[in-house]
Short mmCIF file of C-alpha atoms and ligand atoms in Angstrom, two decimals:
data_model
loop_
_atom_site.label_atom_id
_atom_site.label_comp_id
_atom_site.label_asym_id
_atom_site.label_seq_id
_atom_site.Cartn_x
_atom_site.Cartn_y
_atom_site.Cartn_z
CA MET A 1 88.41 -151.98 282.11
CA SER A 2 85.79 -149.70 280.59
CA ASN A 3 82.60 -151.08 279.08
CA LYS A 4 83.75 -150.18 275.62
CA THR A 5 86.83 -152.34 275.67
CA VAL A 6 84.88 -155.30 277.01
CA LEU A 7 82.45 -154.88 274.17
CA ASP A 8 85.27 -154.50 271.66
CA GLN A 9 86.90 -157.64 272.97
CA LEU A 10 83.63 -159.49 272.67
CA LEU A 11 83.10 -158.29 269.12
CA ASP A 12 86.65 -159.24 268.15
CA ASP A 13 86.19 -162.71 269.55
CA THR A 14 82.88 -163.16 267.80
CA GLU A 15 84.39 -162.05 264.52
CA LYS A 16 87.25 -164.51 264.84
CA GLU A 17 84.89 -167.31 265.65
CA LEU A 18 82.72 -166.40 262.70
CA GLU A 19 85.71 -166.33 260.36
CA ALA A 20 86.83 -169.71 261.57
CA GLY A 21 83.32 -171.01 261.11
CA VAL A 22 83.04 -169.65 257.59
CA GLU A 23 86.34 -171.25 256.64
CA LYS A 24 85.23 -174.57 258.07
CA TYR A 25 81.91 -174.24 256.28
CA SER A 26 83.31 -173.27 252.88
CA ALA A 27 85.89 -176.02 253.07
CA SER A 28 83.13 -178.55 253.50
CA ILE A 29 80.80 -177.38 250.72
CA GLY A 30 80.60 -180.27 248.38
CA GLN A 31 79.23 -179.45 244.98
CA ASP A 32 79.11 -183.13 244.26
CA GLU A 33 76.39 -183.43 246.85
CA VAL A 34 73.61 -185.62 245.52
CA GLY A 35 70.00 -185.61 246.63
CA ARG A 36 66.93 -187.61 245.74
CA ALA A 37 63.47 -186.62 244.61
CA LEU A 38 60.77 -187.36 247.15
CA SER A 39 57.88 -186.29 244.96
CA VAL A 40 57.37 -184.78 241.52
CA SER A 41 54.24 -182.96 240.52
CA GLN A 42 53.27 -180.10 238.22
CA GLY A 43 56.76 -178.72 237.86
CA ILE A 44 57.61 -178.91 241.57
CA VAL A 45 60.03 -181.41 243.09
CA TRP A 46 60.53 -182.02 246.79
CA ALA A 47 63.98 -183.44 247.44
CA GLU A 48 65.94 -184.86 250.34
CA GLY A 49 69.63 -185.13 251.00
CA LEU A 50 70.64 -181.69 249.73
CA LYS A 51 71.84 -180.59 253.14
CA ARG A 52 73.95 -177.58 252.21
CA ILE A 53 72.01 -176.36 249.21
CA ARG A 54 71.51 -172.61 248.87
CA SER A 55 68.43 -170.69 247.90
CA GLU A 56 68.07 -170.11 244.13
CA GLU A 57 70.86 -172.62 243.40
CA LEU A 58 70.57 -174.56 240.15
CA VAL A 59 70.32 -178.34 240.28
CA HIS A 60 70.59 -181.00 237.58
CA PHE A 61 68.59 -184.15 237.12
CA ASP A 62 70.07 -187.22 235.46
CA ASN A 63 68.11 -186.69 232.27
CA GLY A 64 69.50 -183.17 231.85
CA VAL A 65 66.47 -181.33 233.21
CA ILE A 66 67.40 -178.35 235.37
CA GLY A 67 65.64 -176.90 238.36
CA MET A 68 66.00 -174.02 240.77
CA VAL A 69 65.83 -174.24 244.56
CA ILE A 70 62.96 -172.16 245.80
CA ASP A 71 62.26 -173.48 249.30
CA ILE A 72 64.59 -174.85 251.97
CA LEU A 73 63.05 -176.66 254.92
CA PRO A 74 64.98 -178.59 257.60
CA GLU A 75 63.95 -181.96 256.23
CA LYS A 76 63.46 -181.29 252.54
CA THR A 77 64.16 -178.90 249.66
CA GLY A 78 61.60 -177.46 247.24
CA ILE A 79 62.72 -177.20 243.61
CA VAL A 80 60.92 -175.66 240.62
CA LEU A 81 61.70 -177.32 237.31
CA LEU A 82 62.91 -175.08 234.51
CA ASP A 83 62.14 -177.72 231.87
CA GLN A 84 59.32 -180.12 231.16
CA GLU A 85 59.32 -183.02 233.62
CA LYS A 86 60.43 -185.52 230.98
CA GLY A 87 59.73 -188.57 233.10
CA ILE A 88 61.39 -187.49 236.34
CA LYS A 89 60.00 -189.63 239.13
CA ALA A 90 60.39 -189.95 242.88
CA GLY A 91 63.81 -191.41 243.61
CA ALA A 92 65.53 -189.54 240.75
CA GLU A 93 69.03 -188.29 241.53
CA ILE A 94 69.57 -184.54 241.86
CA ARG A 95 72.98 -182.93 241.61
CA ARG A 96 74.05 -179.54 242.89
CA THR A 97 75.77 -177.10 240.58
CA GLY A 98 76.93 -174.52 243.13
CA ARG A 99 75.70 -171.83 240.74
CA ILE A 100 72.68 -169.61 240.67
CA LEU A 101 70.63 -169.23 237.50
CA GLU A 102 72.41 -167.18 234.86
CA ILE A 103 71.48 -166.51 231.26
CA PRO A 104 73.47 -165.35 228.25
CA VAL A 105 73.23 -161.60 227.70
CA ASP A 106 74.67 -160.63 224.43
CA GLU A 107 74.25 -158.37 221.44
CA SER A 108 73.29 -161.47 219.48
CA LEU A 109 69.98 -161.59 221.38
CA VAL A 110 68.70 -158.70 219.28
CA GLY A 111 66.30 -159.94 216.63
CA ARG A 112 65.91 -163.32 218.28
CA ILE A 113 63.15 -165.38 219.86
CA VAL A 114 64.38 -167.16 222.97
CA ASP A 115 63.09 -168.91 226.06
CA PRO A 116 63.77 -167.41 229.50
CA LEU A 117 67.03 -169.36 229.73
CA GLY A 118 68.25 -167.74 226.52
CA ARG A 119 67.82 -170.88 224.44
CA PRO A 120 66.76 -170.12 220.85
CA LEU A 121 63.17 -170.89 219.87
CA ASP A 122 63.58 -169.61 216.33
CA GLU A 123 65.79 -172.41 215.00
CA LYS A 124 68.50 -169.99 214.08
CA ARG A 125 72.08 -170.07 215.37
CA PRO A 126 72.56 -170.44 219.13
CA ILE A 127 73.02 -167.34 221.25
CA VAL A 128 76.73 -166.64 221.62
CA ASP A 129 77.26 -167.33 225.25
CA GLY A 130 79.96 -164.91 226.13
CA ALA A 131 78.67 -162.74 228.93
CA THR A 132 76.11 -164.09 231.36
CA MET A 133 74.02 -162.38 233.97
CA ALA A 134 72.07 -163.55 237.00
CA VAL A 135 68.32 -163.73 236.47
CA GLN A 136 67.44 -162.34 239.89
CA ARG A 137 69.28 -159.06 240.35
CA GLU A 138 69.10 -156.13 242.70
CA ALA A 139 67.51 -152.98 241.32
CA PRO A 140 69.95 -150.10 240.64
CA PRO A 141 70.48 -148.02 243.80
CA ILE A 142 69.04 -144.51 244.07
CA MET A 143 72.45 -142.85 243.61
CA VAL A 144 72.80 -144.04 240.03
CA ARG A 145 69.26 -143.10 238.99
CA GLY A 146 68.62 -139.96 236.98
CA PRO A 147 65.45 -138.03 236.24
CA VAL A 148 63.04 -139.18 233.55
CA ASP A 149 63.40 -136.34 231.08
CA ARG A 150 63.20 -137.75 227.57
CA PRO A 151 59.98 -138.95 225.98
CA LEU A 152 59.29 -142.50 224.92
CA GLN A 153 56.97 -141.88 221.97
CA THR A 154 54.36 -144.59 221.50
CA GLY A 155 53.19 -143.09 218.20
CA ILE A 156 49.65 -143.26 219.59
CA LYS A 157 48.01 -139.84 219.74
CA VAL A 158 45.89 -140.31 222.84
CA ILE A 159 48.85 -141.65 224.83
CA ASP A 160 51.62 -139.30 223.68
CA SER A 161 49.43 -136.23 224.14
CA LEU A 162 47.45 -137.04 227.29
CA ILE A 163 49.33 -139.85 229.08
CA PRO A 164 52.92 -139.21 227.99
CA ILE A 165 55.55 -141.80 228.90
CA GLY A 166 59.19 -140.98 229.61
CA ARG A 167 62.26 -143.16 229.14
CA GLY A 168 62.87 -145.01 232.39
CA GLN A 169 59.22 -144.92 233.44
CA ARG A 170 56.98 -147.86 234.39
CA GLU A 171 53.59 -147.52 232.77
CA LEU A 172 50.98 -150.19 233.43
CA ILE A 173 48.57 -151.22 230.68
CA LEU A 174 45.45 -152.80 232.08
CA GLY A 175 42.02 -153.82 230.93
CA ASP A 176 39.79 -156.82 230.33
CA ARG A 177 40.67 -159.42 227.76
CA GLN A 178 40.44 -158.32 224.12
CA THR A 179 40.57 -154.61 224.77
CA GLY A 180 43.75 -153.90 222.81
CA LYS A 181 46.41 -154.15 225.56
CA THR A 182 48.84 -156.15 223.46
CA GLY A 183 47.97 -153.88 220.54
CA VAL A 184 49.16 -150.78 222.41
CA ALA A 185 52.42 -152.51 223.36
CA VAL A 186 53.10 -153.80 219.84
CA ASP A 187 52.37 -150.38 218.33
CA THR A 188 54.80 -148.82 220.80
CA ILE A 189 57.51 -151.29 219.77
CA ILE A 190 56.83 -150.65 216.09
CA ASN A 191 57.14 -146.91 216.69
CA GLN A 192 60.70 -147.31 218.03
CA ALA A 193 62.05 -148.06 214.55
CA ASP A 194 64.01 -144.82 214.19
CA LYS A 195 64.19 -143.90 217.88
CA ASP A 196 67.29 -145.81 218.93
CA VAL A 197 65.37 -147.84 221.48
CA LEU A 198 65.94 -151.58 221.77
CA CYS A 199 62.81 -153.54 222.64
CA LEU A 200 62.03 -156.73 224.51
CA TYR A 201 58.66 -158.41 224.37
CA CYS A 202 58.31 -160.93 227.18
CA ALA A 203 55.33 -163.27 226.67
CA ILE A 204 54.23 -165.05 229.82
CA GLY A 205 51.64 -167.83 229.93
CA GLN A 206 50.10 -167.03 226.56
CA ARG A 207 48.85 -169.50 223.99
CA SER A 208 51.44 -170.04 221.29
CA SER A 209 49.05 -168.77 218.62
CA SER A 210 48.86 -165.38 220.37
CA VAL A 211 52.65 -165.19 220.61
CA ALA A 212 53.00 -166.19 216.96
CA LYS A 213 50.58 -163.39 216.03
CA VAL A 214 52.66 -160.78 217.85
CA ILE A 215 55.89 -162.05 216.28
CA ALA A 216 54.31 -161.96 212.83
CA GLU A 217 53.15 -158.38 213.41
CA LEU A 218 56.60 -157.33 214.56
CA GLU A 219 58.17 -158.99 211.54
CA GLN A 220 55.71 -157.42 209.10
CA HIS A 221 56.55 -153.98 210.41
CA ASN A 222 60.31 -154.56 210.43
CA ALA A 223 60.45 -154.31 214.21
CA MET A 224 62.30 -157.59 214.81
CA SER A 225 65.59 -155.98 213.78
CA TYR A 226 65.72 -154.18 217.14
CA THR A 227 63.56 -156.49 219.25
CA THR A 228 64.09 -159.62 221.34
CA VAL A 229 61.11 -161.84 222.09
CA VAL A 230 61.29 -163.92 225.28
CA VAL A 231 58.64 -166.61 225.48
CA ALA A 232 57.39 -168.68 228.41
CA GLY A 233 54.23 -170.28 227.08
CA ALA A 234 51.08 -171.43 228.82
CA SER A 235 52.22 -175.05 228.50
CA ASP A 236 55.65 -174.38 229.99
CA PRO A 237 56.15 -175.36 233.64
CA PRO A 238 55.26 -172.65 236.16
CA GLY A 239 58.94 -172.25 237.14
CA ILE A 240 59.82 -171.08 233.62
CA GLN A 241 56.85 -168.71 233.53
CA PHE A 242 57.89 -167.35 236.90
CA ILE A 243 61.48 -166.54 235.95
CA ALA A 244 60.61 -165.22 232.47
CA PRO A 245 60.20 -161.51 233.29
CA TYR A 246 63.30 -161.49 235.50
CA ALA A 247 65.36 -163.15 232.77
CA ALA A 248 64.07 -160.74 230.12
CA THR A 249 64.90 -157.84 232.45
CA SER A 250 68.48 -159.09 232.86
CA MET A 251 68.81 -159.10 229.06
CA ALA A 252 67.44 -155.55 229.00
CA GLU A 253 69.76 -154.44 231.78
CA HIS A 254 72.73 -155.64 229.80
CA PHE A 255 71.76 -153.24 227.00
CA MET A 256 70.95 -150.46 229.45
CA SER A 257 74.37 -150.81 231.06
CA GLN A 258 75.88 -149.98 227.65
CA GLY A 259 74.10 -146.64 227.70
CA ARG A 260 71.25 -147.77 225.43
CA ASP A 261 67.57 -146.98 225.83
CA VAL A 262 65.50 -150.11 226.24
CA LEU A 263 61.77 -150.77 226.31
CA ILE A 264 60.43 -153.95 227.87
CA VAL A 265 56.85 -155.25 227.67
CA TYR A 266 55.66 -157.90 230.14
CA ASP A 267 52.61 -159.55 228.58
CA ASP A 268 51.21 -160.28 231.04
CA LEU A 269 51.86 -160.14 234.78
CA THR A 270 48.45 -161.61 235.60
CA ARG A 271 49.67 -164.91 234.17
CA HIS A 272 52.94 -164.41 235.99
CA ALA A 273 51.10 -163.98 239.29
CA LEU A 274 49.07 -167.12 238.56
CA ALA A 275 52.23 -169.13 237.88
CA TYR A 276 53.70 -167.93 241.14
CA ARG A 277 50.48 -168.70 242.97
CA GLN A 278 50.55 -172.22 241.58
CA ILE A 279 54.14 -172.71 242.71
CA SER A 280 53.36 -171.35 246.18
CA LEU A 281 50.29 -173.50 246.62
CA LEU A 282 52.20 -176.60 245.52
CA LEU A 283 54.87 -175.71 248.07
CA ARG A 284 52.07 -175.42 250.63
CA ARG A 285 52.89 -171.85 251.51
CA PRO A 286 50.02 -170.13 253.29
CA PRO A 287 47.70 -168.48 250.79
CA GLY A 288 46.55 -164.91 251.40
CA ARG A 289 44.12 -162.64 249.59
CA GLU A 290 42.63 -164.28 246.46
CA ALA A 291 44.82 -167.30 247.37
CA PHE A 292 47.95 -165.42 246.28
CA PRO A 293 50.98 -165.85 248.53
CA GLY A 294 51.84 -162.98 250.86
CA ASP A 295 54.96 -161.99 248.94
CA ILE A 296 53.33 -161.46 245.54
CA PHE A 297 53.64 -157.68 245.97
CA TYR A 298 57.37 -158.06 246.56
CA VAL A 299 57.65 -160.41 243.57
CA HIS A 300 56.31 -157.71 241.26
CA SER A 301 57.87 -154.68 242.92
CA ARG A 302 61.36 -156.14 242.84
CA LEU A 303 60.86 -156.79 239.12
CA LEU A 304 59.64 -153.30 238.28
CA GLU A 305 62.14 -151.54 240.53
CA ARG A 306 64.70 -152.59 237.94
CA SER A 307 63.26 -150.14 235.40
CA THR A 308 65.04 -146.83 235.60
CA ARG A 309 66.95 -144.09 233.91
CA LEU A 310 70.68 -144.14 234.71
CA ARG A 311 72.57 -140.91 235.35
CA SER A 312 75.01 -139.85 232.65
CA GLU A 313 78.01 -140.82 234.82
CA TYR A 314 76.64 -144.35 234.63
CA GLY A 315 76.17 -144.33 230.90
CA GLY A 316 72.80 -142.61 230.75
CA GLY A 317 70.92 -145.71 229.58
CA SER A 318 67.31 -146.34 230.46
CA LEU A 319 64.87 -149.18 230.91
CA THR A 320 61.23 -148.29 230.32
CA SER A 321 58.70 -150.95 231.22
CA MET A 322 55.15 -151.62 230.17
CA PRO A 323 53.72 -154.33 232.37
CA ILE A 324 50.34 -155.59 231.20
CA ILE A 325 47.58 -156.78 233.52
CA GLU A 326 44.34 -158.42 232.49
CA THR A 327 41.38 -157.41 234.64
CA GLU A 328 38.19 -159.40 235.05
CA ALA A 329 34.84 -157.68 234.54
CA GLN A 330 36.58 -154.28 234.68
CA ASN A 331 37.56 -154.81 238.29
CA ILE A 332 40.66 -152.69 238.66
CA SER A 333 40.50 -152.95 242.44
CA ALA A 334 41.26 -156.67 242.53
CA TYR A 335 44.44 -157.67 244.34
CA ILE A 336 46.98 -157.88 241.50
CA PRO A 337 45.76 -154.76 239.61
CA THR A 338 45.84 -152.61 242.76
CA ASN A 339 49.32 -153.88 243.60
CA LEU A 340 50.60 -152.98 240.16
CA ILE A 341 48.85 -149.63 240.06
CA SER A 342 50.69 -148.74 243.26
CA ILE A 343 54.04 -150.04 242.03
CA THR A 344 54.05 -148.31 238.64
CA ASP A 345 54.28 -144.64 237.66
CA GLY A 346 50.91 -144.57 235.99
CA GLN A 347 48.44 -146.67 234.07
CA ILE A 348 46.69 -146.80 230.73
CA TYR A 349 43.23 -148.23 231.25
CA LEU A 350 41.54 -149.82 228.26
CA SER A 351 37.78 -149.98 228.50
CA PRO A 352 35.69 -152.77 226.95
CA ASP A 353 32.79 -150.30 226.60
CA LEU A 354 34.87 -147.96 224.45
CA PHE A 355 36.15 -150.95 222.52
CA ARG A 356 32.58 -152.05 221.77
CA LYS A 357 31.67 -148.54 220.63
CA GLY A 358 34.61 -148.61 218.25
CA VAL A 359 36.55 -145.91 220.05
CA LEU A 360 39.97 -147.42 219.36
CA PRO A 361 42.45 -147.48 220.98
CA ALA A 362 39.97 -147.92 223.83
CA VAL A 363 41.92 -145.74 226.28
CA ASP A 364 39.72 -144.41 229.08
CA VAL A 365 41.37 -141.04 229.55
CA GLY A 366 39.66 -140.41 232.90
CA LYS A 367 41.05 -143.57 234.48
CA SER A 368 44.50 -143.28 232.92
CA VAL A 369 47.41 -141.28 234.24
CA SER A 370 51.12 -140.83 233.79
CA ARG A 371 52.84 -139.58 236.93
CA VAL A 372 56.27 -138.76 235.57
CA GLY A 373 56.13 -138.58 231.78
CA GLY A 374 54.74 -135.05 231.67
CA LYS A 375 58.19 -133.64 232.41
CA ALA A 376 59.62 -135.59 229.51
CA GLN A 377 56.94 -134.61 226.99
CA LEU A 378 58.00 -132.43 224.06
CA PRO A 379 57.07 -128.81 224.93
CA ALA A 380 55.06 -128.49 221.71
CA TYR A 381 52.50 -130.96 223.07
CA ARG A 382 51.61 -128.39 225.75
CA LYS A 383 50.08 -126.29 223.02
CA VAL A 384 47.47 -128.99 222.46
CA ALA A 385 47.33 -131.36 225.45
CA GLY A 386 45.83 -129.13 228.15
CA ASP A 387 42.86 -127.93 226.09
CA LEU A 388 42.32 -131.39 224.71
CA ARG A 389 41.97 -132.99 228.12
CA LEU A 390 39.65 -130.27 229.35
CA SER A 391 37.34 -130.21 226.34
CA TYR A 392 37.26 -134.00 226.24
CA SER A 393 36.27 -134.44 229.87
CA GLN A 394 33.67 -131.64 229.62
CA PHE A 395 32.27 -133.41 226.60
CA GLN A 396 32.11 -136.81 228.27
CA GLU A 397 30.16 -135.36 231.15
CA LEU A 398 27.72 -133.51 228.92
CA GLU A 399 27.27 -136.42 226.57
CA SER A 400 25.76 -138.59 229.26
CA PHE A 401 23.14 -135.91 229.92
CA ALA A 402 22.50 -135.13 226.29
CA ARG A 403 21.38 -138.72 225.83
CA PHE A 404 18.16 -137.97 227.69
CA GLY A 405 17.05 -135.96 224.67
CA THR A 406 16.57 -132.70 226.51
CA ARG A 407 16.69 -129.54 224.45
CA LEU A 408 20.22 -128.22 224.40
CA ASP A 409 21.34 -124.63 224.40
CA GLU A 410 23.81 -123.37 221.80
CA ARG A 411 26.81 -123.51 224.10
CA THR A 412 26.17 -127.13 225.03
CA LYS A 413 25.68 -128.03 221.41
CA LYS A 414 29.02 -126.47 220.59
CA ILE A 415 30.79 -128.37 223.33
CA LEU A 416 29.26 -131.63 222.12
CA GLN A 417 30.13 -130.91 218.54
CA HIS A 418 33.71 -130.11 219.47
CA GLY A 419 34.02 -133.11 221.80
CA GLN A 420 32.82 -135.52 219.15
CA ARG A 421 35.60 -134.30 216.92
CA VAL A 422 38.17 -134.62 219.67
CA ARG A 423 37.07 -138.20 220.22
CA GLU A 424 37.19 -138.85 216.50
CA ILE A 425 40.70 -137.48 216.15
CA LEU A 426 41.98 -139.54 219.09
CA LYS A 427 40.93 -142.73 217.32
CA GLN A 428 43.78 -144.53 215.66
CA LYS A 429 44.21 -147.73 213.73
CA GLN A 430 46.76 -150.33 214.71
CA PHE A 431 50.19 -150.25 213.08
CA ALA A 432 49.81 -146.61 212.08
CA PRO A 433 52.08 -144.72 214.46
CA LEU A 434 52.40 -140.97 213.99
CA SER A 435 55.47 -138.88 214.67
CA ALA A 436 55.30 -136.18 217.32
CA ALA A 437 55.02 -133.41 214.70
CA GLU A 438 52.22 -135.21 212.87
CA GLN A 439 50.30 -135.78 216.08
CA ILE A 440 50.67 -132.19 217.20
CA ALA A 441 49.57 -130.73 213.87
CA VAL A 442 46.49 -132.95 213.75
CA LEU A 443 45.49 -132.29 217.35
CA PHE A 444 46.13 -128.58 216.93
CA ALA A 445 43.68 -128.43 214.03
CA VAL A 446 40.92 -129.95 216.15
CA ASN A 447 41.84 -127.92 219.21
CA THR A 448 41.45 -124.59 217.47
CA GLY A 449 37.90 -125.59 216.56
CA MET A 450 38.47 -125.34 212.83
CA ALA A 451 37.25 -128.91 212.38
CA ASP A 452 34.01 -128.37 214.29
CA LEU A 453 31.99 -127.81 211.14
CA LEU A 454 33.42 -130.76 209.28
CA PRO A 455 31.22 -133.84 209.14
CA LEU A 456 32.46 -136.46 211.61
CA GLY A 457 33.13 -138.81 208.75
CA SER A 458 35.61 -136.34 207.25
CA ILE A 459 37.83 -136.09 210.31
CA ALA A 460 39.90 -139.06 209.18
CA VAL A 461 40.28 -137.48 205.74
CA MET A 462 41.42 -134.26 207.34
CA GLU A 463 43.93 -136.14 209.44
CA ALA A 464 45.38 -137.90 206.41
CA LYS A 465 45.75 -134.60 204.56
CA ILE A 466 47.43 -132.89 207.49
CA VAL A 467 49.81 -135.80 207.99
CA GLU A 468 50.66 -135.69 204.31
CA ALA A 469 51.38 -131.97 204.55
CA VAL A 470 53.62 -132.40 207.58
CA ARG A 471 55.51 -135.16 205.78
CA ASN A 472 55.92 -133.22 202.56
CA ILE A 473 56.56 -129.64 203.52
CA GLU A 474 60.29 -129.24 203.93
CA GLY A 475 61.36 -128.56 207.51
CA PHE A 476 57.74 -128.39 208.72
CA ALA A 477 57.93 -131.41 211.01
CA HIS A 478 61.12 -130.20 212.57
CA THR A 479 59.72 -126.71 213.21
CA ILE A 480 56.59 -128.06 214.88
CA ALA A 481 58.42 -130.56 217.05
CA ALA A 482 60.83 -127.86 218.23
CA ALA A 483 58.21 -125.14 218.82
CA GLY A 484 57.58 -123.69 222.26
CA LYS A 485 54.12 -122.83 223.51
CA ASP A 486 54.07 -119.23 222.26
CA ASP A 487 56.16 -119.69 219.16
CA PRO A 488 55.09 -117.64 216.10
CA VAL A 489 55.18 -120.90 214.15
CA TRP A 490 51.74 -121.79 215.56
CA HIS A 491 50.22 -118.90 213.69
CA LYS A 492 51.74 -120.09 210.45
CA LEU A 493 50.61 -123.64 211.17
CA GLU A 494 47.08 -122.44 211.83
CA GLN A 495 46.89 -120.72 208.45
CA GLU A 496 48.31 -123.76 206.73
CA LEU A 497 45.84 -126.09 208.44
CA GLU A 498 42.87 -123.82 207.71
CA LYS A 499 43.64 -124.11 204.03
CA ILE A 500 43.63 -127.90 204.28
CA VAL A 501 40.41 -128.01 206.28
CA SER A 502 38.55 -125.60 204.00
CA GLU A 503 39.31 -127.83 201.02
CA ILE A 504 37.46 -130.72 202.63
CA GLY A 505 34.12 -128.94 202.78
CA VAL A 506 31.71 -127.99 205.51
CA ALA A 507 28.79 -129.97 206.85
CA GLY A 508 25.39 -128.78 207.92
CA PRO A 509 25.40 -128.11 211.68
CA GLU A 510 22.74 -130.71 212.58
CA GLU A 511 24.51 -133.53 210.86
CA GLU A 512 24.69 -136.00 213.71
N1 ADP B 1 43.50 -149.50 217.66
C1 ADP B 1 42.91 -150.60 217.19
N2 ADP B 1 42.18 -150.54 216.06
C2 ADP B 1 41.57 -151.63 215.57
N3 ADP B 1 41.63 -152.85 216.14
C3 ADP B 1 42.33 -152.99 217.26
C4 ADP B 1 43.00 -151.88 217.86
N4 ADP B 1 43.62 -152.32 218.96
C5 ADP B 1 43.35 -153.63 219.06
N5 ADP B 1 42.57 -154.06 218.03
C6 ADP B 1 42.10 -155.44 217.80
O1 ADP B 1 41.42 -155.90 218.94
C7 ADP B 1 41.69 -157.26 219.19
C8 ADP B 1 42.17 -157.44 220.61
O2 ADP B 1 43.38 -156.77 220.78
P1 ADP B 1 44.53 -157.32 221.74
O3 ADP B 1 45.59 -156.29 221.74
O4 ADP B 1 44.94 -158.69 221.36
O5 ADP B 1 43.75 -157.36 223.12
P2 ADP B 1 44.26 -157.83 224.57
O6 ADP B 1 45.74 -157.93 224.52
O7 ADP B 1 43.76 -156.76 225.48
O8 ADP B 1 43.57 -159.12 224.83
C9 ADP B 1 42.73 -157.69 218.17
O9 ADP B 1 42.10 -158.43 217.15
C10 ADP B 1 43.27 -156.40 217.63
O10 ADP B 1 43.66 -156.52 216.29
MG1 MG B 2 46.97 -159.57 224.86
#
């Protein structure tokens, strides 16, 4: 006998034995298996007697509360509650369900406010539970993924021109508290009104007043008609907060699988990491850096890997994600921020210093980047974006020197004057998204230098007039949006804009 046949024989035998074992095992799985709670504390239950329970299996308590198995040890089972404790005590009976956690995914989710299990929080009709989907799902494999080649317009000038986002991209928004992170995300959702993009806003660990504010803003700007809000509040048990982004992503994936473009906002993953840390510490898993468990990177990467653009053979849908992270004292090199910076395809950094100075949105262009969206950006932006970035960074550098009050030469003065106007034009109020054509026309006017002699206070007036012109001149918006870099239309646009600017009036050169 050759070695090969011996090996084959061995493998055959093993396979048979395994099959027999599996049959024996499946025959003996009892879904009526009942366990008992050993201890209950802060949303975590240790249980005994659930001998054949599987990881992530759902369990029921007598009072209807459900939980999910998260840890299996030889002598006991760790369960996270997916409801408030409602008086569960040690000794309570726990029943297996034989199922993993699934949530309803349905068209009827659009426009609704639900919890991570798909239960309505808006006191409207229940979600039709036709189709369901597992909460924890594998990310789409590489073969089905297509290139990111269409823009996801945020309507925010500084982002769409300098940090462009593409459909299927993961763009992190990070910054200290109260720097406008949620504001950027809400504006982006509001801007999807006519873009055929469904939106999900997943609130994790926030106070209910903050969530109510976002919902009110979305309603006021008619964005709820294409948006689903998934809420796991600060007072919800950590298990619910932990599964929230996965559940919201499953809802989004359902839409993506129908060929739709979807945008999902996770607000925020700092709270998500804290919920997971709490669960892990209660389960007595060994803490690592900053007391986070060792698998926190995997927890976030497996979530964000699910964002993608599908190839046209697979319906061509996309899932764009905007995870939000709250930094402390501008420390972007803390554990969770660095993890997320490395997982995502770029970040928008919001600076508290800019916020204080009233440069809003407080995007720090130097610390922000988009690694894939450039290819998806409308070609017309190239006419303005390159020069804008250059003149803005030159200006920022010079400005810090100019503060020392040294005498400046003419060239430096010009750069400062121009830079101030660039900064002014990149400012934008909340809830005032601009279309691509409007943005490009406005930025083009500043780029060409024609606004350099306007008083700073008139830049906003100029912007309003240009936007009005783009909106009112027939076919203008379409021509701009479709223009290539060397299109003759730029010349026409320049003449048009010069007329508008000259009507506003010119300031003395030493005005500020
Ligand atoms: N572009 C903006 N213009 C004016 N105010 C803004 C802008 N962006 C945010 N704000 C205001 O700043 C405050 C903090 O914004 P928010 O998005 O809630 O911050 P964060 O989510 O970072 O804590 C809010 O009151 C919001 O209205
Ligand atoms: Mg916020």
